[in-house]
PDB file of C-alpha atoms and ligand atoms in Angstrom:
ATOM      1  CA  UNK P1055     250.838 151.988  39.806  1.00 38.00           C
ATOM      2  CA  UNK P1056     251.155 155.133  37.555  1.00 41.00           C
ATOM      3  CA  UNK P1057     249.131 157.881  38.285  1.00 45.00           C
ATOM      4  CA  UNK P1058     248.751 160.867  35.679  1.00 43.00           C
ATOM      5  CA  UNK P1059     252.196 160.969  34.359  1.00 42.00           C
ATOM      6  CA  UNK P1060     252.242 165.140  33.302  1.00 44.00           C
ATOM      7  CA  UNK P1061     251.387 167.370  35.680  1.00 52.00           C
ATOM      8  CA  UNK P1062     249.392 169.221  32.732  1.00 73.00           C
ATOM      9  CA  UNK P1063     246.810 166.759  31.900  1.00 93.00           C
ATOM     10  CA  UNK P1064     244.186 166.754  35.284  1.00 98.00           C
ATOM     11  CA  UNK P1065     242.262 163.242  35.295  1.00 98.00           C
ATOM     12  CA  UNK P1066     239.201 162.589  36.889  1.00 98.00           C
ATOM     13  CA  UNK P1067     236.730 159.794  38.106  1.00 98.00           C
ATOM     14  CA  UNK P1068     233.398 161.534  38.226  1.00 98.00           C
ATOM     15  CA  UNK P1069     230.561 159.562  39.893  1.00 98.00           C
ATOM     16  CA  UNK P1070     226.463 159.741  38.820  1.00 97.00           C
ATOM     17  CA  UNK P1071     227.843 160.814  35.624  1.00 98.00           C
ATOM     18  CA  UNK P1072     224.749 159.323  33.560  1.00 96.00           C
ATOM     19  CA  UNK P1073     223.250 162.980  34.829  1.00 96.00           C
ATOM     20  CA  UNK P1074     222.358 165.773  36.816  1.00 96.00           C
ATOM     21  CA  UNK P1075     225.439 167.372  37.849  1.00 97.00           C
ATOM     22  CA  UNK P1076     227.667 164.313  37.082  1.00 98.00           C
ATOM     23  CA  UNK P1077     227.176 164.543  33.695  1.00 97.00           C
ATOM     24  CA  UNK P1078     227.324 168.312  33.571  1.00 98.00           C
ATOM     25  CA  UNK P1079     230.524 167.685  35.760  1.00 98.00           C
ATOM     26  CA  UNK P1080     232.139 165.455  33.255  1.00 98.00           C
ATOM     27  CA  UNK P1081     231.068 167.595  30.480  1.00 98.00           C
ATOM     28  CA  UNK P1082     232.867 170.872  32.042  1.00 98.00           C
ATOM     29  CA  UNK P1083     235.679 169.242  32.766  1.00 98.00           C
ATOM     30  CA  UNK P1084     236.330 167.394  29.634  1.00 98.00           C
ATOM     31  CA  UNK P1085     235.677 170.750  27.722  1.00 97.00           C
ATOM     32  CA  UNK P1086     238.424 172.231  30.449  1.00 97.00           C
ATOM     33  CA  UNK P1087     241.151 169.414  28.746  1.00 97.00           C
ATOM     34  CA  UNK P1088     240.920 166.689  31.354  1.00 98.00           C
ATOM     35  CA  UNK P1089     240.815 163.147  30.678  1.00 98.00           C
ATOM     36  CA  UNK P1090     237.292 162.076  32.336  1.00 98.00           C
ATOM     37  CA  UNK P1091     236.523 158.887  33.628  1.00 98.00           C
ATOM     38  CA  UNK P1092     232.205 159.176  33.632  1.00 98.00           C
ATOM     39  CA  UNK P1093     230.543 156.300  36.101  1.00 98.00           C
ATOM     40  CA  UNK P1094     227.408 155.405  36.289  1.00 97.00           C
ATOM     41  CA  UNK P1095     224.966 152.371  36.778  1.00 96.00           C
ATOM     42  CA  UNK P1096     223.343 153.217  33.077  1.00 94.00           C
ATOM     43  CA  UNK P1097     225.571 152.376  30.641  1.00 96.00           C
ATOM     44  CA  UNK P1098     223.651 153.804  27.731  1.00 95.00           C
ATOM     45  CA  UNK P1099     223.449 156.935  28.981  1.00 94.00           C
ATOM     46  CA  UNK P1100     227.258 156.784  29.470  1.00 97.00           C
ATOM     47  CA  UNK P1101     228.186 156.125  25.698  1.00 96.00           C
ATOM     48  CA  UNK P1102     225.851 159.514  24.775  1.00 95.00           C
ATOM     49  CA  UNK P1103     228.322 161.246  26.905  1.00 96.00           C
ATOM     50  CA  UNK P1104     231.171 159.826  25.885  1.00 97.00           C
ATOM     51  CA  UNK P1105     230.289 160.072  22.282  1.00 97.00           C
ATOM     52  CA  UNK P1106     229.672 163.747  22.814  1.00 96.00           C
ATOM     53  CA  UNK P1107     232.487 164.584  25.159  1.00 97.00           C
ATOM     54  CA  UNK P1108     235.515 161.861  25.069  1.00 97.00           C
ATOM     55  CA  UNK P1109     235.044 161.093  28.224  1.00 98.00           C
ATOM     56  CA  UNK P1110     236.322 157.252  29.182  1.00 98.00           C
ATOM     57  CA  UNK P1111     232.446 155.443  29.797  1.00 98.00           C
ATOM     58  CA  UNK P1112     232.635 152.664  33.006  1.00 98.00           C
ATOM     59  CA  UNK P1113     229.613 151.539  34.101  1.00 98.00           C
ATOM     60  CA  UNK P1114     229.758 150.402  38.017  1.00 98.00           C
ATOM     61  CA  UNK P1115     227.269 150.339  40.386  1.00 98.00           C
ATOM     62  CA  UNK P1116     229.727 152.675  43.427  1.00 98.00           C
ATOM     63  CA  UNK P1117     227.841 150.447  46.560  1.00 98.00           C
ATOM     64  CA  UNK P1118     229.161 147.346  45.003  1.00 98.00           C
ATOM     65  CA  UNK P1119     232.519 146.219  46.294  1.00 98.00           C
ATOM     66  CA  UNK P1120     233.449 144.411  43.456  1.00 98.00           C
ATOM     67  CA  UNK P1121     232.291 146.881  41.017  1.00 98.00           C
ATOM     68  CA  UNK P1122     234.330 149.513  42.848  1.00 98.00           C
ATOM     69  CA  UNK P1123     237.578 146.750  42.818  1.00 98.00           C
ATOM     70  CA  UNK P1124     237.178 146.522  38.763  1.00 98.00           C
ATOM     71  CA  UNK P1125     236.772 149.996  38.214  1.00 98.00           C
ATOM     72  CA  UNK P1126     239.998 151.043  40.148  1.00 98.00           C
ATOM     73  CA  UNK P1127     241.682 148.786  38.200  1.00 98.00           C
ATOM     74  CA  UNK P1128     240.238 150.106  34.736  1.00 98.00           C
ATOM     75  CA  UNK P1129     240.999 153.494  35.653  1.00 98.00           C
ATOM     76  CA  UNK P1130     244.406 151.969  37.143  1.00 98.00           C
ATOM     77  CA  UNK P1131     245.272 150.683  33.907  1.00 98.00           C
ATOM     78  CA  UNK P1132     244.211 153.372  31.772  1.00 98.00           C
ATOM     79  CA  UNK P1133     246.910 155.874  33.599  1.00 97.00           C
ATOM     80  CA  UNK P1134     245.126 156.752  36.612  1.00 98.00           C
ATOM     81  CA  UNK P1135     243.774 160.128  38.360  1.00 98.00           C
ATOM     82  CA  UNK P1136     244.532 162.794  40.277  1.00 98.00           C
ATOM     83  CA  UNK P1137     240.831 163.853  41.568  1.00 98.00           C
ATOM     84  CA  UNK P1138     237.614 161.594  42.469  1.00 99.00           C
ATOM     85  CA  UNK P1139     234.255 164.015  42.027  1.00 99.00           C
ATOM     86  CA  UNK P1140     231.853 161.809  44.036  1.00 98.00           C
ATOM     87  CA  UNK P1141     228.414 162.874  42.930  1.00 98.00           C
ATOM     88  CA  UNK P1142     226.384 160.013  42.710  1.00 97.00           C
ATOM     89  CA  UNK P1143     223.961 159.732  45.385  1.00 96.00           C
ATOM     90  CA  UNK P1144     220.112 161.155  45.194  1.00 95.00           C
ATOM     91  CA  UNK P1145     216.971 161.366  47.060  1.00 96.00           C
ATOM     92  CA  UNK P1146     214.419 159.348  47.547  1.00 96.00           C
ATOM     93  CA  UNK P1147     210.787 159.771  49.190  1.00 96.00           C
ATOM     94  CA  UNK P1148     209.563 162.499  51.363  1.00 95.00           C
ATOM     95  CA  UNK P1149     207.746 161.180  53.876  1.00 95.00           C
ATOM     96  CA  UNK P1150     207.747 162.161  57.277  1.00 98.00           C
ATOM     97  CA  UNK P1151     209.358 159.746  59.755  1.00 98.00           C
ATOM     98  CA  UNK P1152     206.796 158.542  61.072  1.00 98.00           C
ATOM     99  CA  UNK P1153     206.016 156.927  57.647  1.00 98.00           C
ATOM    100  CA  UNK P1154     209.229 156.322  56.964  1.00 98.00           C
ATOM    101  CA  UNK P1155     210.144 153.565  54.183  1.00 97.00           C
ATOM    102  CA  UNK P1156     213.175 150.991  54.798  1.00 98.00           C
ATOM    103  CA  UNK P1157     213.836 150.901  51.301  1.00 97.00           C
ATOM    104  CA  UNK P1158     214.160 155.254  50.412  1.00 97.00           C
ATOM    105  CA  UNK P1159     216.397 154.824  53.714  1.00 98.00           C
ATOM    106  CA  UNK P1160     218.822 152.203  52.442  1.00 98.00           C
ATOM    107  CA  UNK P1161     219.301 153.382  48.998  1.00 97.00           C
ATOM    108  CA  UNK P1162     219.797 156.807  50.330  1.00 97.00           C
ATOM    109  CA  UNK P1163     222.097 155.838  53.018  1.00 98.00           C
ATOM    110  CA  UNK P1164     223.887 153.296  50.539  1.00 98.00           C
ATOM    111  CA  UNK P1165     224.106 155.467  47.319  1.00 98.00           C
ATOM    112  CA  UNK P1166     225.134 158.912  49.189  1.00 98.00           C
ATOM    113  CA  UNK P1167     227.315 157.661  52.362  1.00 98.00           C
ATOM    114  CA  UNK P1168     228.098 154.169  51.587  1.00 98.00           C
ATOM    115  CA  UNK P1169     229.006 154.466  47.781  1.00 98.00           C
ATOM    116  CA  UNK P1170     231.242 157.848  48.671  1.00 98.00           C
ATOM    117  CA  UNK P1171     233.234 155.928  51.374  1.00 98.00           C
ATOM    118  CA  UNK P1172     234.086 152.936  49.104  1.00 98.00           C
ATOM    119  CA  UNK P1173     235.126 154.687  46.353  1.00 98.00           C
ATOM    120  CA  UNK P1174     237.369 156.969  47.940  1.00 99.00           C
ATOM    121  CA  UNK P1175     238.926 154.206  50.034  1.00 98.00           C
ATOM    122  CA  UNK P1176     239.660 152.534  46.891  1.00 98.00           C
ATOM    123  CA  UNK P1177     241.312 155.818  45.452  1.00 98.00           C
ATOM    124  CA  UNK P1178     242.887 156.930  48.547  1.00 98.00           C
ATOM    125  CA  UNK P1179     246.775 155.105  47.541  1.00 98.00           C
ATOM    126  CA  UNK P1180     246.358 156.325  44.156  1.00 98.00           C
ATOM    127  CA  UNK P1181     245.253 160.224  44.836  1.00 98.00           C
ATOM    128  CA  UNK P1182     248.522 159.978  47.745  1.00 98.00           C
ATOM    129  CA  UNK P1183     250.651 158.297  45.632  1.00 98.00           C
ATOM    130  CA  UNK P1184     250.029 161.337  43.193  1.00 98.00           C
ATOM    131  CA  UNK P1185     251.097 164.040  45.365  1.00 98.00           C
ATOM    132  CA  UNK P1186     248.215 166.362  44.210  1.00 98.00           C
ATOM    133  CA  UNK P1187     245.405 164.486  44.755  1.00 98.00           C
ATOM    134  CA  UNK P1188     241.799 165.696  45.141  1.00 98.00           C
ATOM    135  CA  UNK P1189     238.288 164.639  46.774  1.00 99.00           C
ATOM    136  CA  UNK P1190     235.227 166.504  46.244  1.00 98.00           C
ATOM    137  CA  UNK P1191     232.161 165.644  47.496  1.00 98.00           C
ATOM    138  CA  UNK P1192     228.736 166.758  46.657  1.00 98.00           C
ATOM    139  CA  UNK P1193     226.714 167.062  49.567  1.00 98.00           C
ATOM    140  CA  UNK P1194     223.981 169.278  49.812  1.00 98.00           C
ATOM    141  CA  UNK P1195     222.195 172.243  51.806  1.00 97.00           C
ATOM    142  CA  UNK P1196     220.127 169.480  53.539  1.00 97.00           C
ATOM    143  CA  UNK P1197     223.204 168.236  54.851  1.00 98.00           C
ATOM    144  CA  UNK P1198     222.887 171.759  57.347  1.00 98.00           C
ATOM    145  CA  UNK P1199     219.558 172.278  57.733  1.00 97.00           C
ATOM    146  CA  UNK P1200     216.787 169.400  57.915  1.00 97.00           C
ATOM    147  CA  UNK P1201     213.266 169.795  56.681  1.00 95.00           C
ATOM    148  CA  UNK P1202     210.150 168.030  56.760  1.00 96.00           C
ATOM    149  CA  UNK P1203     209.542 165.155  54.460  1.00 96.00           C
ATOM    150  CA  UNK P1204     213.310 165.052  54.505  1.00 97.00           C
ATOM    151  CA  UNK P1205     214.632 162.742  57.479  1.00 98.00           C
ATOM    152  CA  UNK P1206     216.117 160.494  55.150  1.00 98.00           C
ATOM    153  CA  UNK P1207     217.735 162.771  52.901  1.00 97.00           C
ATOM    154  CA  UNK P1208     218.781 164.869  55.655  1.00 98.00           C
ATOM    155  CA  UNK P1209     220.483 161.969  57.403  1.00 98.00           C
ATOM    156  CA  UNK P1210     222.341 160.838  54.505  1.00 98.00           C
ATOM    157  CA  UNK P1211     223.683 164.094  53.129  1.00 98.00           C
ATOM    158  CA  UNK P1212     224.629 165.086  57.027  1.00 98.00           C
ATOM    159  CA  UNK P1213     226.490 161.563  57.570  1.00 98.00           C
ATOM    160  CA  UNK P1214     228.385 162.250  53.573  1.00 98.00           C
ATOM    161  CA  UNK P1215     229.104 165.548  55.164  1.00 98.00           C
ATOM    162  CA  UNK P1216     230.435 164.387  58.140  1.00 98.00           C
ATOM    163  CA  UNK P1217     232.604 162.004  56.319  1.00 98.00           C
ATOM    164  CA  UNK P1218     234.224 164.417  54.310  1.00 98.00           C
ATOM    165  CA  UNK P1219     235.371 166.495  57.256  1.00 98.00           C
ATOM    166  CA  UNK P1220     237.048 163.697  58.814  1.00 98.00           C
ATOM    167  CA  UNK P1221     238.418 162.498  55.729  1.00 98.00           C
ATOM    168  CA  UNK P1222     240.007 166.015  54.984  1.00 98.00           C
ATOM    169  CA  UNK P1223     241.467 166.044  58.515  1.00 98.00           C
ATOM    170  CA  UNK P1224     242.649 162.570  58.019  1.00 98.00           C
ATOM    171  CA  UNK P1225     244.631 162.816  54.996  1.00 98.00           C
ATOM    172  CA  UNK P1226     246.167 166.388  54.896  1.00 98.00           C
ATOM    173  CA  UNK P1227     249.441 164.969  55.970  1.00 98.00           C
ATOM    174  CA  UNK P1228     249.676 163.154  52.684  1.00 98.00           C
ATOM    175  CA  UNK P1229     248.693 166.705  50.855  1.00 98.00           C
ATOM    176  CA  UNK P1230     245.154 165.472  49.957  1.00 98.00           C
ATOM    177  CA  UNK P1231     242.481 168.522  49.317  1.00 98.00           C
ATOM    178  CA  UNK P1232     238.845 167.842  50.056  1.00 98.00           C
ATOM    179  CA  UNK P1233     236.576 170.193  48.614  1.00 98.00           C
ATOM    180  CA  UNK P1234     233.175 169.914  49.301  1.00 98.00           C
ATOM    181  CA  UNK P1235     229.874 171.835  47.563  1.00 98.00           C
ATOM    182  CA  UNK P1236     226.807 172.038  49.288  1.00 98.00           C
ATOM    183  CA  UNK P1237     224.091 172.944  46.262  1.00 97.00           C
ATOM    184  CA  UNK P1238     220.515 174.024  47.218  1.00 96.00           C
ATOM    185  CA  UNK P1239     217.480 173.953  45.045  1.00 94.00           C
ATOM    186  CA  UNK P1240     218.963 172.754  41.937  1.00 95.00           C
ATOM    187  CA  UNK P1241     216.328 171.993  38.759  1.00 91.00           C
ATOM    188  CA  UNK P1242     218.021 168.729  36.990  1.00 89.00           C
ATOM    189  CA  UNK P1243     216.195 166.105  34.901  1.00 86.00           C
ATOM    190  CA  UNK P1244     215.763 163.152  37.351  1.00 88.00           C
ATOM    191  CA  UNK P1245     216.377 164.588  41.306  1.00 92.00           C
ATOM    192  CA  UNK P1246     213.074 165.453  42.337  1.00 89.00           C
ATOM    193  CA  UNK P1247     211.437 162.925  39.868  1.00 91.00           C
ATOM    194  CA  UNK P1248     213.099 160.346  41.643  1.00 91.00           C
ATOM    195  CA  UNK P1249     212.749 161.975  44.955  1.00 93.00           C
ATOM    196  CA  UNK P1250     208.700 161.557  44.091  1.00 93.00           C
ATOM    197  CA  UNK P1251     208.891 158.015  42.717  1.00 93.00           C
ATOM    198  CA  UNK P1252     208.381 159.089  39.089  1.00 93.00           C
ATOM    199  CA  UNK P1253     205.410 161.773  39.916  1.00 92.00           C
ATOM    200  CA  UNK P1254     206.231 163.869  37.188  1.00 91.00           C
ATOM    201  CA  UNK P1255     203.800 166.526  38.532  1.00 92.00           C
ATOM    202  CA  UNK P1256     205.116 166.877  42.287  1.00 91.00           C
ATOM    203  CA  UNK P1257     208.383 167.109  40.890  1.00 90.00           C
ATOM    204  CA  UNK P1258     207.577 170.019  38.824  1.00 89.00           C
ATOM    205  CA  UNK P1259     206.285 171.726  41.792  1.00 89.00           C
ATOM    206  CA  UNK P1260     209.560 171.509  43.558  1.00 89.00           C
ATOM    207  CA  UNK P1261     210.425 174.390  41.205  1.00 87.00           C
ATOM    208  CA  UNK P1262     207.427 176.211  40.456  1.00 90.00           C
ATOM    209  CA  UNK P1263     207.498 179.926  40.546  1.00 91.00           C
ATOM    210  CA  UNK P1264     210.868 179.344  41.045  1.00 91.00           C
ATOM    211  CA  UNK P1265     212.488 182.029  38.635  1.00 88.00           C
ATOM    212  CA  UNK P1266     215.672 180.653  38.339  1.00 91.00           C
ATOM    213  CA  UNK P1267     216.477 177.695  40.432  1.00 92.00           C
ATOM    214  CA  UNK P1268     220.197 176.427  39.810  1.00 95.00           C
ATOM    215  CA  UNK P1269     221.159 174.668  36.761  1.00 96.00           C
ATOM    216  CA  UNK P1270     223.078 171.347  36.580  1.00 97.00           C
ATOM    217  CA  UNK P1271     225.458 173.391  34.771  1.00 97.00           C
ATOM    218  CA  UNK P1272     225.756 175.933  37.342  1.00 97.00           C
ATOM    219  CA  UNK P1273     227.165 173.275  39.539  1.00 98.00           C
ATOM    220  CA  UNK P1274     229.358 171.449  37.172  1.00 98.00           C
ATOM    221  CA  UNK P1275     230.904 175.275  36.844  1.00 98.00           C
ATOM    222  CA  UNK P1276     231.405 176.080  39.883  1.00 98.00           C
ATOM    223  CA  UNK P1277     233.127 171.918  40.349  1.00 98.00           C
ATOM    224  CA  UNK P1278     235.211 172.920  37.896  1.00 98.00           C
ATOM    225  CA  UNK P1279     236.346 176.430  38.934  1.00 98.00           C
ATOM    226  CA  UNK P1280     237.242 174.557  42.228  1.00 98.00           C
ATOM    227  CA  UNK P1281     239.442 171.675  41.215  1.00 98.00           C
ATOM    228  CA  UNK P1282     241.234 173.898  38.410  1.00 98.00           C
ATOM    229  CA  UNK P1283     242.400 175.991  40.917  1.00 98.00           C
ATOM    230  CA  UNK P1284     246.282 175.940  42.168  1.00 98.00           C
ATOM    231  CA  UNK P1285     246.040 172.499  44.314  1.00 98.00           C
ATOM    232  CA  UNK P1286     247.211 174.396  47.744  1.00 98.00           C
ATOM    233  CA  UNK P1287     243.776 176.151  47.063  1.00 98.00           C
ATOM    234  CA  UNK P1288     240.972 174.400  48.794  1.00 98.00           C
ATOM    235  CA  UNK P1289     237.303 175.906  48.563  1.00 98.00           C
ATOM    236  CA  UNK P1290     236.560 173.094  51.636  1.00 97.00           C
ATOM    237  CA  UNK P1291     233.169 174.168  51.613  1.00 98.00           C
ATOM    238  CA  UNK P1292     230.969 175.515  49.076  1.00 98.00           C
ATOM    239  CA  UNK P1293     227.471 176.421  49.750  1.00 98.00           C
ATOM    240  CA  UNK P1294     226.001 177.597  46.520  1.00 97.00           C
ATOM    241  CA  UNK P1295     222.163 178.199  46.447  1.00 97.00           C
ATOM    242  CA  UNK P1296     219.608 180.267  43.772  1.00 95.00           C
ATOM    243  CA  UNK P1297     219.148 183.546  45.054  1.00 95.00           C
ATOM    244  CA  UNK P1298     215.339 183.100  45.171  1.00 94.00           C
ATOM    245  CA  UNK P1299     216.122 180.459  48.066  1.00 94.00           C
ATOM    246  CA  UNK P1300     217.787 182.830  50.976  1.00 93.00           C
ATOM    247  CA  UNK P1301     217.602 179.967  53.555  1.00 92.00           C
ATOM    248  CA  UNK P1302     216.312 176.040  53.005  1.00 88.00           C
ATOM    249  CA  UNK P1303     212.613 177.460  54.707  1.00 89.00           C
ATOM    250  CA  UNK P1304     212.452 180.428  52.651  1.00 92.00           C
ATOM    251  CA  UNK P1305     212.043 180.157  48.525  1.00 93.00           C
ATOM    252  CA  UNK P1306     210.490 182.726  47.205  1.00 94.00           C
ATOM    253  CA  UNK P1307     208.206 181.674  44.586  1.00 93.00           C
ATOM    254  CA  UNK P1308     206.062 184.150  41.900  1.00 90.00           C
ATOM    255  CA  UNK P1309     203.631 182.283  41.317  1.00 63.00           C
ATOM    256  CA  UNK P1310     200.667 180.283  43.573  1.00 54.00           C
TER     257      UNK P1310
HETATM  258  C1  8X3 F1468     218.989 169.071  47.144  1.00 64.08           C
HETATM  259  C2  8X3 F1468     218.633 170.281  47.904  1.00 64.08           C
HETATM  260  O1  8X3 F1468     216.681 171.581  48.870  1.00 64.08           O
HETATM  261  O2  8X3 F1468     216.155 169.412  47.890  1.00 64.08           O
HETATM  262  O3  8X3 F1468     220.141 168.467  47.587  1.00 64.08           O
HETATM  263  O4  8X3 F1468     217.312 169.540  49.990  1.00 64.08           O
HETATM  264  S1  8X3 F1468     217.127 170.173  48.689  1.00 64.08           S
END
């Protein structure tokens, strides 16, 4: 295996790339020089960005073993990486517990916990055998503090969390960094819309009054400031929020 040859040229798999923050992600960093690898389920959505930003297009589902297994060895093949952004992931439902729904709780637990651990497994030999290697993950603010109507999400984003402490503890001896970001209310096309099953309306509402809730872009910025820096620089833990939102119970709001 051959990871990035040059030290100069950064290389990246970014996950949930199709958009939200992944996309913004890739988009930052591809305008910062690196060579991107964008993943994502949608593979239309994929070519847009690549055809705007050079970024390498895979599609891969990140829950699926075998879809993990091919793209390692299409990113393997293609010169490798020095730093996996896992963002994929997402919300889904807000019921209360008591009305939970199996299916919100699987693809929550699968897409956020189950499809961070299986990519980076896969990665782990190539980000070591790389010397420089980087993990971030993007967790969330209701990975600290859980809500109601948020069980599910909560549960995930703490378990992701709790993951990427162990996993920095477990690989600084081979000089990995694990940087993680913790966003708060952040107004992207498709969280909340898919948080609300396609309720269009309720997801609006997330935001309203909201002056200026976080941008995708305002992530992707802050992803990039992080992994640019000097590798023995590790931001482990990022909490970034708007300032209208001075704790998870307490958004102010102009309007209602
Ligand atoms: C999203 C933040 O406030 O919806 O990860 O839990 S919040």
């Amino acid at each position: 295996m051959s990871p990035t040859n040059s030290r100069t040229q950064h290389a990246a798999v970014v996950t949930g790339a199709s958009s939200g923050i992944g996309q913004a992600t890739a988009r930052a960093l591809s305008q910062a020089g690196w060579k991107v690898f964008a993943v994502a389920r949608r593979a239309d959505r994929l070519q847009e960005l690549a055809d705007e930003t050079g970024a390498i297009p895979i599609t891969a589902d990140v829950t699926d073993d075998a879809q993990v297994a091919a793209l390692l060895a299409t990113v393997e093949a293609a010169g490798g990486i020095d730093t996996l952004i896992n963002v994929a992931g997402g919300a889904r439902g807000t019921s209360y517990l008591a009305e939970a729904k199996n299916e919100d709780w699987d693809f929550m637990l699968q897409a956020n916990v189950m499809g961070t651990m299986k990519t980076t497994r896969a990665f782990l030999p190539m980000l070591r055998a790389h010397g420089e290697g980087t993990v971030l993950n993007l967790t969330s603010t209701a990975g600290l503090v859980s809500y109601e109507g948020g069980a599910g999400y909560n549960a995930a984003k703490a378990a992701q969390r709790a993951l990427t402490q162990a996993l920095r503890l477990e690989e600084v001896t081979n000089n990995l960094r694990v940087i993680e970001v913790l966003p708060g209310l952040v107004h992207t096309e498709e969280f909340a819309l898919r948080r609300t099953g396609g309720n269009a309306e309720a997801a609006e509402a997330v935001y309203s009054g909201v002056e200026k809730p976080l941008t995708a872009s305002d992530i992707a910025d802050i992803i990039s400031y992080a992994v640019n820096l000097p590798h023995h620089i590790n931001l482990d833990e990022i909490v970034v929020r708007p300032v209208a939102q001075a704790a998870a119970h307490k958004l102010v709001r102009t309007q209602d």
